[in-house]
Amino acid sequence: MIEISEVSKSFNGWQAVSELSLTIKEGELTVLIGSSGAGKSTMLKLLNRLLEPDSGSIRLHGQNILEYSPQQLRRRIGYAIQSVGLFPHWTVEQNIGAVPVLLKWPKARIVERVSELLELLQLAPEKFRHRYPHQLSGGQQQRVGVARALAADPDLLLMDEPFGALDPVTRASLQQELANIQALSGKTIVLVTHDIEEALALGQRIVLMDQGRIVQQGAPRDFLLAPANDLVREFVGQSDAGIRLLGLDKIADRVRRQPAIPGEPIRSSDTLRQALSVFITRRVQSLPVVDERGQPAGVLHFADLLEPPR
């Protein structure tokens, strides 16, 4: 899908990205993570030609991105950023439909696409399509920004700290919606964050950068179980590694198919980390579990948290 080969970019003698090579698979959600100045956002801007590399090459579906005009490329790539950047005097519908209008989609198709995306992002179309950005909360504006990035059904979605300015509850909700969108659509997504919790929650693959170079890349479990060096250990918080490992697995992966027991049930779609919190607050050894339809799914025992992943 994306082949980055020995790409470098500097600004006034400062090396933002240094001989970086990376392959991003189609349909994968890749998270670029690192501290401020690591080169994450620069790399993202190089992917859609907001910046041009000093050296090296970037290929999209086997074609060098320099062979596209910047306009052609950006119409194939969705881009969502923390500041959202909605046009203040345009309605939600006009903001989401901006790129499809440029692509000369039929009006009926644009209206249909706007409705589809608003529903996907938990915004009732009849309620929100004619509102203006100042009439929306921060979380609603961010949802509209994501919808706009997805509007033309791009090959690739780039997201630069998209949820960084949101409160924890709204942020968690949007993270879950993004995970759902990726699972349903199979979109290739590259997301930049400095938050290890967000990276572990969303990333199918994590790429940790430092001083413009890749320090380690791999699945979330690799970072927690086999950090490459002290920098990675410090970044993932080795003292919290066990708790974070529980956040990678679902209750459904460990639940025992047993008759229901008394008590308020937990959901099979929740993580083992969430289950641990319930075990501790209720001071119990077993919890009833229900599936997404609210039907009994079995029982989770405290000892099940220690079992290896299936």
PDB file of N, CA and C in Angstrom, residues 211-305:
ATOM      1  N   GLN A 211      13.943  11.247  17.154  1.00  0.00           N
ATOM      2  CA  GLN A 211      14.914  12.012  16.369  1.00  0.00           C
ATOM      3  C   GLN A 211      14.874  11.623  14.891  1.00  0.00           C
ATOM      4  N   GLY A 212      13.660  11.453  14.367  1.00  0.00           N
ATOM      5  CA  GLY A 212      13.480  11.212  12.943  1.00  0.00           C
ATOM      6  C   GLY A 212      13.727   9.806  12.472  1.00  0.00           C
ATOM      7  N   ARG A 213      14.001   8.893  13.405  1.00  0.00           N
ATOM      8  CA  ARG A 213      14.275   7.504  13.043  1.00  0.00           C
ATOM      9  C   ARG A 213      13.312   6.563  13.756  1.00  0.00           C
ATOM     10  N   ILE A 214      13.164   5.356  13.217  1.00  0.00           N
ATOM     11  CA  ILE A 214      12.334   4.332  13.855  1.00  0.00           C
ATOM     12  C   ILE A 214      13.164   3.602  14.901  1.00  0.00           C
ATOM     13  N   VAL A 215      12.651   3.571  16.123  1.00  0.00           N
ATOM     14  CA  VAL A 215      13.320   2.876  17.217  1.00  0.00           C
ATOM     15  C   VAL A 215      12.833   1.428  17.309  1.00  0.00           C
ATOM     16  N   GLN A 216      11.513   1.238  17.173  1.00  0.00           N
ATOM     17  CA  GLN A 216      10.936  -0.101  17.198  1.00  0.00           C
ATOM     18  C   GLN A 216       9.594  -0.056  16.489  1.00  0.00           C
ATOM     19  N   GLN A 217       9.232  -1.130  15.827  1.00  0.00           N
ATOM     20  CA  GLN A 217       7.914  -1.269  15.227  1.00  0.00           C
ATOM     21  C   GLN A 217       7.420  -2.683  15.441  1.00  0.00           C
ATOM     22  N   GLY A 218       6.096  -2.828  15.551  1.00  0.00           N
ATOM     23  CA  GLY A 218       5.525  -4.145  15.741  1.00  0.00           C
ATOM     24  C   GLY A 218       4.138  -4.057  16.340  1.00  0.00           C
ATOM     25  N   ALA A 219       3.581  -5.204  16.703  1.00  0.00           N
ATOM     26  CA  ALA A 219       2.264  -5.262  17.323  1.00  0.00           C
ATOM     27  C   ALA A 219       2.342  -4.697  18.737  1.00  0.00           C
ATOM     28  N   PRO A 220       1.217  -4.211  19.268  1.00  0.00           N
ATOM     29  CA  PRO A 220       1.229  -3.667  20.639  1.00  0.00           C
ATOM     30  C   PRO A 220       1.837  -4.627  21.659  1.00  0.00           C
ATOM     31  N   ARG A 221       1.523  -5.917  21.532  1.00  0.00           N
ATOM     32  CA  ARG A 221       2.041  -6.887  22.492  1.00  0.00           C
ATOM     33  C   ARG A 221       3.576  -6.959  22.449  1.00  0.00           C
ATOM     34  N   ASP A 222       4.157  -6.753  21.263  1.00  0.00           N
ATOM     35  CA  ASP A 222       5.617  -6.769  21.135  1.00  0.00           C
ATOM     36  C   ASP A 222       6.258  -5.672  21.981  1.00  0.00           C
ATOM     37  N   PHE A 223       5.630  -4.492  21.971  1.00  0.00           N
ATOM     38  CA  PHE A 223       6.176  -3.358  22.724  1.00  0.00           C
ATOM     39  C   PHE A 223       6.148  -3.624  24.224  1.00  0.00           C
ATOM     40  N   LEU A 224       5.089  -4.291  24.689  1.00  0.00           N
ATOM     41  CA  LEU A 224       4.947  -4.538  26.119  1.00  0.00           C
ATOM     42  C   LEU A 224       5.790  -5.711  26.600  1.00  0.00           C
ATOM     43  N   LEU A 225       5.937  -6.733  25.769  1.00  0.00           N
ATOM     44  CA  LEU A 225       6.655  -7.935  26.174  1.00  0.00           C
ATOM     45  C   LEU A 225       8.122  -7.942  25.771  1.00  0.00           C
ATOM     46  N   ALA A 226       8.452  -7.225  24.692  1.00  0.00           N
ATOM     47  CA  ALA A 226       9.836  -7.258  24.200  1.00  0.00           C
ATOM     48  C   ALA A 226      10.286  -5.877  23.743  1.00  0.00           C
ATOM     49  N   PRO A 227      10.333  -4.902  24.665  1.00  0.00           N
ATOM     50  CA  PRO A 227      10.820  -3.568  24.278  1.00  0.00           C
ATOM     51  C   PRO A 227      12.268  -3.636  23.812  1.00  0.00           C
ATOM     52  N   ALA A 228      12.576  -2.885  22.750  1.00  0.00           N
ATOM     53  CA  ALA A 228      13.888  -2.996  22.111  1.00  0.00           C
ATOM     54  C   ALA A 228      15.015  -2.408  22.955  1.00  0.00           C
ATOM     55  N   ASN A 229      14.717  -1.378  23.746  1.00  0.00           N
ATOM     56  CA  ASN A 229      15.760  -0.728  24.535  1.00  0.00           C
ATOM     57  C   ASN A 229      15.119   0.084  25.667  1.00  0.00           C
ATOM     58  N   ASP A 230      15.947   0.798  26.406  1.00  0.00           N
ATOM     59  CA  ASP A 230      15.459   1.559  27.561  1.00  0.00           C
ATOM     60  C   ASP A 230      14.494   2.668  27.146  1.00  0.00           C
ATOM     61  N   LEU A 231      14.716   3.265  25.966  1.00  0.00           N
ATOM     62  CA  LEU A 231      13.815   4.308  25.501  1.00  0.00           C
ATOM     63  C   LEU A 231      12.404   3.760  25.321  1.00  0.00           C
ATOM     64  N   VAL A 232      12.302   2.581  24.719  1.00  0.00           N
ATOM     65  CA  VAL A 232      10.985   1.964  24.515  1.00  0.00           C
ATOM     66  C   VAL A 232      10.367   1.592  25.860  1.00  0.00           C
ATOM     67  N   ARG A 233      11.162   1.028  26.760  1.00  0.00           N
ATOM     68  CA  ARG A 233      10.656   0.666  28.089  1.00  0.00           C
ATOM     69  C   ARG A 233      10.096   1.887  28.801  1.00  0.00           C
ATOM     70  N   GLU A 234      10.822   2.983  28.726  1.00  0.00           N
ATOM     71  CA  GLU A 234      10.361   4.205  29.383  1.00  0.00           C
ATOM     72  C   GLU A 234       9.082   4.721  28.735  1.00  0.00           C
ATOM     73  N   PHE A 235       9.000   4.624  27.413  1.00  0.00           N
ATOM     74  CA  PHE A 235       7.845   5.176  26.716  1.00  0.00           C
ATOM     75  C   PHE A 235       6.582   4.376  27.010  1.00  0.00           C
ATOM     76  N   VAL A 236       6.697   3.055  27.034  1.00  0.00           N
ATOM     77  CA  VAL A 236       5.499   2.231  27.265  1.00  0.00           C
ATOM     78  C   VAL A 236       5.178   2.116  28.747  1.00  0.00           C
ATOM     79  N   GLY A 237       6.094   2.566  29.619  1.00  0.00           N
ATOM     80  CA  GLY A 237       5.831   2.488  31.045  1.00  0.00           C
ATOM     81  C   GLY A 237       5.899   1.062  31.526  1.00  0.00           C
ATOM     82  N   GLN A 238       7.120   0.542  31.694  1.00  0.00           N
ATOM     83  CA  GLN A 238       7.295  -0.875  31.983  1.00  0.00           C
ATOM     84  C   GLN A 238       6.598  -1.292  33.272  1.00  0.00           C
ATOM     85  N   SER A 239       6.494  -0.376  34.246  1.00  0.00           N
ATOM     86  CA  SER A 239       5.831  -0.731  35.509  1.00  0.00           C
ATOM     87  C   SER A 239       4.343  -0.980  35.317  1.00  0.00           C
ATOM     88  N   ASP A 240       3.770  -0.449  34.223  1.00  0.00           N
ATOM     89  CA  ASP A 240       2.346  -0.647  33.943  1.00  0.00           C
ATOM     90  C   ASP A 240       2.118  -1.680  32.840  1.00  0.00           C
ATOM     91  N   ALA A 241       3.165  -2.378  32.419  1.00  0.00           N
ATOM     92  CA  ALA A 241       3.046  -3.270  31.266  1.00  0.00           C
ATOM     93  C   ALA A 241       1.996  -4.353  31.481  1.00  0.00           C
ATOM     94  N   GLY A 242       1.951  -4.926  32.682  1.00  0.00           N
ATOM     95  CA  GLY A 242       0.978  -5.986  32.943  1.00  0.00           C
ATOM     96  C   GLY A 242      -0.450  -5.503  32.813  1.00  0.00           C
ATOM     97  N   ILE A 243      -0.730  -4.324  33.366  1.00  0.00           N
ATOM     98  CA  ILE A 243      -2.079  -3.740  33.262  1.00  0.00           C
ATOM     99  C   ILE A 243      -2.410  -3.454  31.803  1.00  0.00           C
ATOM    100  N   ARG A 244      -1.457  -2.922  31.077  1.00  0.00           N
ATOM    101  CA  ARG A 244      -1.706  -2.580  29.674  1.00  0.00           C
ATOM    102  C   ARG A 244      -1.882  -3.827  28.813  1.00  0.00           C
ATOM    103  N   LEU A 245      -1.212  -4.911  29.174  1.00  0.00           N
ATOM    104  CA  LEU A 245      -1.428  -6.170  28.454  1.00  0.00           C
ATOM    105  C   LEU A 245      -2.871  -6.634  28.589  1.00  0.00           C
ATOM    106  N   LEU A 246      -3.447  -6.455  29.767  1.00  0.00           N
ATOM    107  CA  LEU A 246      -4.848  -6.828  29.965  1.00  0.00           C
ATOM    108  C   LEU A 246      -5.773  -6.008  29.071  1.00  0.00           C
ATOM    109  N   GLY A 247      -5.344  -4.808  28.717  1.00  0.00           N
ATOM    110  CA  GLY A 247      -6.160  -3.963  27.849  1.00  0.00           C
ATOM    111  C   GLY A 247      -6.176  -4.414  26.399  1.00  0.00           C
ATOM    112  N   LEU A 248      -5.312  -5.361  26.031  1.00  0.00           N
ATOM    113  CA  LEU A 248      -5.240  -5.828  24.643  1.00  0.00           C
ATOM    114  C   LEU A 248      -6.193  -6.986  24.353  1.00  0.00           C
ATOM    115  N   ASP A 249      -6.712  -7.614  25.397  1.00  0.00           N
ATOM    116  CA  ASP A 249      -7.568  -8.791  25.213  1.00  0.00           C
ATOM    117  C   ASP A 249      -8.985  -8.510  25.692  1.00  0.00           C
ATOM    118  N   LYS A 250      -9.936  -9.132  25.053  1.00  0.00           N
ATOM    119  CA  LYS A 250     -11.350  -8.964  25.392  1.00  0.00           C
ATOM    120  C   LYS A 250     -11.788 -10.044  26.383  1.00  0.00           C
ATOM    121  N   ILE A 251     -12.802  -9.717  27.156  1.00  0.00           N
ATOM    122  CA  ILE A 251     -13.394 -10.688  28.073  1.00  0.00           C
ATOM    123  C   ILE A 251     -13.877 -11.915  27.310  1.00  0.00           C
ATOM    124  N   ALA A 252     -14.379 -11.697  26.091  1.00  0.00           N
ATOM    125  CA  ALA A 252     -14.862 -12.819  25.264  1.00  0.00           C
ATOM    126  C   ALA A 252     -13.781 -13.870  25.034  1.00  0.00           C
ATOM    127  N   ASP A 253     -12.496 -13.453  25.084  1.00  0.00           N
ATOM    128  CA  ASP A 253     -11.403 -14.393  24.849  1.00  0.00           C
ATOM    129  C   ASP A 253     -11.157 -15.330  26.033  1.00  0.00           C
ATOM    130  N   ARG A 254     -11.655 -14.991  27.218  1.00  0.00           N
ATOM    131  CA  ARG A 254     -11.367 -15.773  28.421  1.00  0.00           C
ATOM    132  C   ARG A 254     -12.616 -16.305  29.131  1.00  0.00           C
ATOM    133  N   VAL A 255     -13.787 -15.863  28.729  1.00  0.00           N
ATOM    134  CA  VAL A 255     -15.009 -16.235  29.458  1.00  0.00           C
ATOM    135  C   VAL A 255     -15.227 -17.754  29.415  1.00  0.00           C
ATOM    136  N   ARG A 256     -15.676 -18.292  30.519  1.00  0.00           N
ATOM    137  CA  ARG A 256     -15.989 -19.723  30.598  1.00  0.00           C
ATOM    138  C   ARG A 256     -17.478 -19.922  30.308  1.00  0.00           C
ATOM    139  N   ARG A 257     -17.789 -20.901  29.490  1.00  0.00           N
ATOM    140  CA  ARG A 257     -19.180 -21.179  29.134  1.00  0.00           C
ATOM    141  C   ARG A 257     -19.846 -21.934  30.283  1.00  0.00           C
ATOM    142  N   GLN A 258     -20.274 -21.181  31.285  1.00  0.00           N
ATOM    143  CA  GLN A 258     -20.899 -21.741  32.474  1.00  0.00           C
ATOM    144  C   GLN A 258     -22.271 -21.090  32.680  1.00  0.00           C
ATOM    145  N   PRO A 259     -23.148 -21.741  33.445  1.00  0.00           N
ATOM    146  CA  PRO A 259     -24.445 -21.132  33.748  1.00  0.00           C
ATOM    147  C   PRO A 259     -24.263 -19.778  34.439  1.00  0.00           C
ATOM    148  N   ALA A 260     -25.207 -18.885  34.206  1.00  0.00           N
ATOM    149  CA  ALA A 260     -25.125 -17.542  34.771  1.00  0.00           C
ATOM    150  C   ALA A 260     -25.101 -17.581  36.295  1.00  0.00           C
ATOM    151  N   ILE A 261     -24.393 -16.643  36.892  1.00  0.00           N
ATOM    152  CA  ILE A 261     -24.333 -16.503  38.348  1.00  0.00           C
ATOM    153  C   ILE A 261     -24.950 -15.161  38.718  1.00  0.00           C
ATOM    154  N   PRO A 262     -25.356 -14.979  39.978  1.00  0.00           N
ATOM    155  CA  PRO A 262     -25.960 -13.700  40.388  1.00  0.00           C
ATOM    156  C   PRO A 262     -24.967 -12.545  40.262  1.00  0.00           C
ATOM    157  N   GLY A 263     -25.497 -11.346  40.109  1.00  0.00           N
ATOM    158  CA  GLY A 263     -24.679 -10.142  40.066  1.00  0.00           C
ATOM    159  C   GLY A 263     -24.857  -9.363  38.787  1.00  0.00           C
ATOM    160  N   GLU A 264     -24.446  -8.097  38.814  1.00  0.00           N
ATOM    161  CA  GLU A 264     -24.526  -7.246  37.622  1.00  0.00           C
ATOM    162  C   GLU A 264     -23.490  -7.724  36.608  1.00  0.00           C
ATOM    163  N   PRO A 265     -23.907  -8.021  35.383  1.00  0.00           N
ATOM    164  CA  PRO A 265     -22.961  -8.600  34.421  1.00  0.00           C
ATOM    165  C   PRO A 265     -22.036  -7.561  33.798  1.00  0.00           C
ATOM    166  N   ILE A 266     -20.902  -8.062  33.325  1.00  0.00           N
ATOM    167  CA  ILE A 266     -20.001  -7.266  32.494  1.00  0.00           C
ATOM    168  C   ILE A 266     -20.172  -7.735  31.058  1.00  0.00           C
ATOM    169  N   ARG A 267     -19.716  -6.911  30.098  1.00  0.00           N
ATOM    170  CA  ARG A 267     -19.914  -7.230  28.683  1.00  0.00           C
ATOM    171  C   ARG A 267     -18.709  -7.968  28.116  1.00  0.00           C
ATOM    172  N   SER A 268     -19.011  -8.930  27.272  1.00  0.00           N
ATOM    173  CA  SER A 268     -17.939  -9.722  26.671  1.00  0.00           C
ATOM    174  C   SER A 268     -17.033  -8.883  25.781  1.00  0.00           C
ATOM    175  N   SER A 269     -17.530  -7.730  25.303  1.00  0.00           N
ATOM    176  CA  SER A 269     -16.734  -6.862  24.422  1.00  0.00           C
ATOM    177  C   SER A 269     -15.784  -5.955  25.195  1.00  0.00           C
ATOM    178  N   ASP A 270     -15.923  -5.887  26.518  1.00  0.00           N
ATOM    179  CA  ASP A 270     -15.013  -5.081  27.329  1.00  0.00           C
ATOM    180  C   ASP A 270     -13.644  -5.764  27.407  1.00  0.00           C
ATOM    181  N   THR A 271     -12.633  -5.018  27.839  1.00  0.00           N
ATOM    182  CA  THR A 271     -11.291  -5.577  27.949  1.00  0.00           C
ATOM    183  C   THR A 271     -11.083  -6.229  29.313  1.00  0.00           C
ATOM    184  N   LEU A 272     -10.062  -7.056  29.391  1.00  0.00           N
ATOM    185  CA  LEU A 272      -9.708  -7.673  30.672  1.00  0.00           C
ATOM    186  C   LEU A 272      -9.255  -6.620  31.674  1.00  0.00           C
ATOM    187  N   ARG A 273      -8.718  -5.530  31.184  1.00  0.00           N
ATOM    188  CA  ARG A 273      -8.339  -4.431  32.083  1.00  0.00           C
ATOM    189  C   ARG A 273      -9.570  -3.842  32.755  1.00  0.00           C
ATOM    190  N   GLN A 274     -10.648  -3.685  31.984  1.00  0.00           N
ATOM    191  CA  GLN A 274     -11.894  -3.198  32.565  1.00  0.00           C
ATOM    192  C   GLN A 274     -12.449  -4.211  33.561  1.00  0.00           C
ATOM    193  N   ALA A 275     -12.321  -5.494  33.231  1.00  0.00           N
ATOM    194  CA  ALA A 275     -12.790  -6.540  34.143  1.00  0.00           C
ATOM    195  C   ALA A 275     -12.004  -6.499  35.453  1.00  0.00           C
ATOM    196  N   LEU A 276     -10.695  -6.288  35.383  1.00  0.00           N
ATOM    197  CA  LEU A 276      -9.874  -6.212  36.592  1.00  0.00           C
ATOM    198  C   LEU A 276     -10.387  -5.116  37.521  1.00  0.00           C
ATOM    199  N   SER A 277     -10.735  -3.972  36.952  1.00  0.00           N
ATOM    200  CA  SER A 277     -11.255  -2.878  37.762  1.00  0.00           C
ATOM    201  C   SER A 277     -12.535  -3.281  38.487  1.00  0.00           C
ATOM    202  N   VAL A 278     -13.404  -4.017  37.784  1.00  0.00           N
ATOM    203  CA  VAL A 278     -14.663  -4.459  38.399  1.00  0.00           C
ATOM    204  C   VAL A 278     -14.387  -5.483  39.497  1.00  0.00           C
ATOM    205  N   PHE A 279     -13.487  -6.413  39.250  1.00  0.00           N
ATOM    206  CA  PHE A 279     -13.125  -7.403  40.274  1.00  0.00           C
ATOM    207  C   PHE A 279     -12.672  -6.703  41.562  1.00  0.00           C
ATOM    208  N   ILE A 280     -11.820  -5.685  41.393  1.00  0.00           N
ATOM    209  CA  ILE A 280     -11.255  -5.017  42.567  1.00  0.00           C
ATOM    210  C   ILE A 280     -12.315  -4.208  43.306  1.00  0.00           C
ATOM    211  N   THR A 281     -13.137  -3.454  42.558  1.00  0.00           N
ATOM    212  CA  THR A 281     -14.142  -2.614  43.225  1.00  0.00           C
ATOM    213  C   THR A 281     -15.240  -3.439  43.895  1.00  0.00           C
ATOM    214  N   ARG A 282     -15.589  -4.583  43.312  1.00  0.00           N
ATOM    215  CA  ARG A 282     -16.645  -5.426  43.904  1.00  0.00           C
ATOM    216  C   ARG A 282     -16.098  -6.467  44.885  1.00  0.00           C
ATOM    217  N   ARG A 283     -14.785  -6.693  44.834  1.00  0.00           N
ATOM    218  CA  ARG A 283     -14.139  -7.660  45.718  1.00  0.00           C
ATOM    219  C   ARG A 283     -14.792  -9.037  45.590  1.00  0.00           C
ATOM    220  N   VAL A 284     -14.844  -9.513  44.351  1.00  0.00           N
ATOM    221  CA  VAL A 284     -15.404 -10.826  44.063  1.00  0.00           C
ATOM    222  C   VAL A 284     -14.388 -11.636  43.266  1.00  0.00           C
ATOM    223  N   GLN A 285     -14.645 -12.949  43.163  1.00  0.00           N
ATOM    224  CA  GLN A 285     -13.770 -13.851  42.429  1.00  0.00           C
ATOM    225  C   GLN A 285     -14.329 -14.244  41.061  1.00  0.00           C
ATOM    226  N   SER A 286     -15.641 -13.992  40.848  1.00  0.00           N
ATOM    227  CA  SER A 286     -16.291 -14.384  39.588  1.00  0.00           C
ATOM    228  C   SER A 286     -17.303 -13.325  39.195  1.00  0.00           C
ATOM    229  N   LEU A 287     -17.452 -13.137  37.882  1.00  0.00           N
ATOM    230  CA  LEU A 287     -18.397 -12.141  37.356  1.00  0.00           C
ATOM    231  C   LEU A 287     -19.219 -12.753  36.231  1.00  0.00           C
ATOM    232  N   PRO A 288     -20.547 -12.478  36.218  1.00  0.00           N
ATOM    233  CA  PRO A 288     -21.362 -12.925  35.085  1.00  0.00           C
ATOM    234  C   PRO A 288     -21.062 -12.070  33.857  1.00  0.00           C
ATOM    235  N   VAL A 289     -21.140 -12.694  32.686  1.00  0.00           N
ATOM    236  CA  VAL A 289     -20.805 -12.013  31.431  1.00  0.00           C
ATOM    237  C   VAL A 289     -21.991 -12.125  30.478  1.00  0.00           C
ATOM    238  N   VAL A 290     -22.292 -11.018  29.779  1.00  0.00           N
ATOM    239  CA  VAL A 290     -23.323 -11.030  28.736  1.00  0.00           C
ATOM    240  C   VAL A 290     -22.697 -10.616  27.415  1.00  0.00           C
ATOM    241  N   ASP A 291     -23.326 -11.050  26.307  1.00  0.00           N
ATOM    242  CA  ASP A 291     -22.834 -10.689  24.983  1.00  0.00           C
ATOM    243  C   ASP A 291     -23.408  -9.346  24.549  1.00  0.00           C
ATOM    244  N   GLU A 292     -23.139  -8.955  23.282  1.00  0.00           N
ATOM    245  CA  GLU A 292     -23.573  -7.640  22.794  1.00  0.00           C
ATOM    246  C   GLU A 292     -25.092  -7.502  22.746  1.00  0.00           C
ATOM    247  N   ARG A 293     -25.825  -8.618  22.794  1.00  0.00           N
ATOM    248  CA  ARG A 293     -27.293  -8.574  22.807  1.00  0.00           C
ATOM    249  C   ARG A 293     -27.861  -8.622  24.215  1.00  0.00           C
ATOM    250  N   GLY A 294     -26.959  -8.661  25.197  1.00  0.00           N
ATOM    251  CA  GLY A 294     -27.405  -8.720  26.575  1.00  0.00           C
ATOM    252  C   GLY A 294     -27.755 -10.110  27.052  1.00  0.00           C
ATOM    253  N   GLN A 295     -27.403 -11.129  26.268  1.00  0.00           N
ATOM    254  CA  GLN A 295     -27.707 -12.511  26.619  1.00  0.00           C
ATOM    255  C   GLN A 295     -26.543 -13.118  27.415  1.00  0.00           C
ATOM    256  N   PRO A 296     -26.851 -13.993  28.375  1.00  0.00           N
ATOM    257  CA  PRO A 296     -25.775 -14.612  29.166  1.00  0.00           C
ATOM    258  C   PRO A 296     -24.734 -15.287  28.273  1.00  0.00           C
ATOM    259  N   ALA A 297     -23.457 -15.004  28.545  1.00  0.00           N
ATOM    260  CA  ALA A 297     -22.366 -15.573  27.746  1.00  0.00           C
ATOM    261  C   ALA A 297     -21.461 -16.465  28.566  1.00  0.00           C
ATOM    262  N   GLY A 298     -21.650 -16.480  29.887  1.00  0.00           N
ATOM    263  CA  GLY A 298     -20.819 -17.322  30.733  1.00  0.00           C
ATOM    264  C   GLY A 298     -20.333 -16.579  31.957  1.00  0.00           C
ATOM    265  N   VAL A 299     -19.199 -17.021  32.484  1.00  0.00           N
ATOM    266  CA  VAL A 299     -18.647 -16.479  33.728  1.00  0.00           C
ATOM    267  C   VAL A 299     -17.155 -16.224  33.535  1.00  0.00           C
ATOM    268  N   LEU A 300     -16.675 -15.089  34.050  1.00  0.00           N
ATOM    269  CA  LEU A 300     -15.239 -14.788  34.066  1.00  0.00           C
ATOM    270  C   LEU A 300     -14.755 -14.887  35.505  1.00  0.00           C
ATOM    271  N   HIS A 301     -13.710 -15.677  35.723  1.00  0.00           N
ATOM    272  CA  HIS A 301     -13.116 -15.833  37.050  1.00  0.00           C
ATOM    273  C   HIS A 301     -11.851 -14.986  37.127  1.00  0.00           C
ATOM    274  N   PHE A 302     -11.539 -14.534  38.331  1.00  0.00           N
ATOM    275  CA  PHE A 302     -10.343 -13.693  38.503  1.00  0.00           C
ATOM    276  C   PHE A 302      -9.101 -14.415  37.987  1.00  0.00           C
ATOM    277  N   ALA A 303      -9.027 -15.707  38.203  1.00  0.00           N
ATOM    278  CA  ALA A 303      -7.851 -16.477  37.755  1.00  0.00           C
ATOM    279  C   ALA A 303      -7.718 -16.477  36.232  1.00  0.00           C
ATOM    280  N   ASP A 304      -8.840 -16.227  35.527  1.00  0.00           N
ATOM    281  CA  ASP A 304      -8.793 -16.224  34.067  1.00  0.00           C
ATOM    282  C   ASP A 304      -7.948 -15.075  33.520  1.00  0.00           C
ATOM    283  N   LEU A 305      -7.774 -14.036  34.335  1.00  0.00           N
ATOM    284  CA  LEU A 305      -6.960 -12.903  33.900  1.00  0.00           C
ATOM    285  C   LEU A 305      -5.498 -13.296  33.725  1.00  0.00           C
TER     286      LEU A 305
END
